[in-house]
Amino acid sequence: MSSTERNRTSLVTRLRHSQSALAYLFISPWVIGFLVFGLYPFAASVYYSLCQYDVLRVPKFIGLRNYRDLLFHDPYFWKAIYNTLFYTVLRVPLNIAGSLLLAVLVNQSVRGIRFFRTAYFLPSVVSGVAISAIWMWIFNPQYGILNALLEMVGIQGPSWLGSTTWAKPALVLMSLWSIGGGRMLVFLAALQGIPAQLYESVAIDGGGKWRQFTHVTLPLISPVLFLWLIIEIMFSFQIFTEAYVMTQGGPLNSTLFYNLYLYIKAFDDFQMGYASALAWLLLLMTLAITIVQFRLSRRWVYYEA
Amino acid sequence: MKPAKPWRKALVYFYLTVLAAVFLLPFFWMLSTSLKGSEQIFTYPPRWIPRPVRWQNYRDVLTTMPFVRYLFNTTFITVMSIIGVVFSSSLVAYAFARLRWKGRDSLFLFIIGTMMLPAQVTMIPVFVLYKHIGWLDSFKPLVVPLFFGGGAFNIFLMRQFFLTIPQELSDAARIDGCSEFRIYWSIILPLSKPAVATIAILVFMMQWNDFLGPLIFLSSKGKGTLALGLAMLVGQHTTEYGMLMAASVLLLIPVVVIFFLFQRYFVQGLMMTGIKG
């Protein structure tokens, strides 16, 4: 190395080492934002959850009473948990399986495939409120197209959103339409990362399409499947807009979801302490489910060495 | 690989077409209803093509809600948010991707960790905070926080992109006496257009379609957004489907236009996030 080159290298090293102060300056917006919009509300939320607080008066400390009331004296809380779990258990597997199948289908190299992909993920860019408006009309029991189409195959459709049995499945059906295409693209990216040789080697061993899918595709995309399982559950737990706009929790509280109940307690009843306790229980539940998932994942998620 | 058998190909096309119909039908049904009068809307069996085409529903939307006002509000919030996220997330990401400092990697992991925190937990204290500083019923709660880092996910996205830009480029500029901010502003940011576009699209989608935020923070009628206006229409006029569908069409048009203009970045954004909850 010539001496000029060495000088040059050490100059770069020195320049790089003097960067600490500057770096703190660059990240200062995030630091301020985190303290004001993250850490402070996080701590305040713990405190509020231990208070009776209607925003107008100062919070009054009441210990764990909010939690006790929620767990032992609030039937709506359990109703909301039941509804949310029901919705999640129905939506998550259907959504993941559906969007994976969709991804496998659009992974074919046929002419015009881009048109089909576009058609499938177009609903993913539409807002929750517009989706709610459109589907309220589709679900209309007398004049909606869904029941008209069912009639054509000889089925008498239910009154969907007006029925305690069908309101939750109706919202699941709508979610398949509205997010399936977005999820499809996530899986498509994963599918396209699988080397073709792996399929060929299964084919040489005499394996058919199904064997290729279960022995190559599924193991190789299992990390993506796992990630989406976690995210899907979190999203399902947070359903709000559709229920707020379409059913207001009805009929007979059959679509009173956790987040909707939290919103009602906080912003209709102004029971901020109670709602904060609800938020904390939500966090604890999602955390518990996520931890269990990570434990279980060791049995089925395959990471390439 | 063997060429696919023709019957197999036909089967693939069959499935593709049926599914395309399923995904596009609701849009068609919305558009069709928006151009019908009630005598055509409430008929059985449903009529697919409106005859005669009736524009009155659109006129009704414009008179029932302050549509232009809402459009302006929504656009303002969305544009300001995009500016906030792009600049603040890229500035922060620059420090994580291009500078060397103590604690960098552990702090970055911490930022990623903050993504796990559900918004519900911080929503109530933040609401109380805005109430105390007089920000309620203004656009500040929807826009200002995005100027402070722009969210963990966007910082992450930006950082990953910045890492792909060769370090020699920065070194050369440094030797020429270029300041770090100048390198960020005149070299790295202009080279990062794809990342900026993807993030801009994600923020556009998030803010244009946001419902809970405006619902909580905005109360007076003139301050509303399009999503809020449509939700109010649903509440008041559930039976006037023609008008509701016309309002839905109006809400969708900008999204669909921007979608077809920037499809590549939408696809990138969707591939990374799947976008919606």
Coordinates of C-alpha atoms in Angstrom, one line a residue, chain A residues 66-81 256 261 265 271 274 278:
Chain A
N66 CA -60.9 -1.8 36.8
Y67 CA -59.3 -5.2 36.2
R68 CA -61.5 -6.9 38.8
D69 CA -64.7 -5.4 37.3
L70 CA -63.7 -6.4 33.8
L71 CA -62.9 -10.0 34.7
F72 CA -65.7 -10.7 37.2
H73 CA -68.5 -8.2 36.7
D74 CA -68.6 -7.3 33.0
P75 CA -70.5 -9.7 30.7
Y76 CA -69.8 -7.4 27.7
F77 CA -66.1 -8.0 28.2
W78 CA -66.5 -11.7 27.9
K79 CA -68.9 -11.3 25.0
A80 CA -66.3 -9.1 23.2
I81 CA -63.6 -11.7 23.9
L256 CA -69.3 -6.4 19.6
Y261 CA -65.9 -2.2 23.1
K265 CA -65.8 2.7 26.8
Q271 CA -64.3 5.8 31.0
Y274 CA -61.6 1.3 32.3
L278 CA -59.0 -3.1 28.5

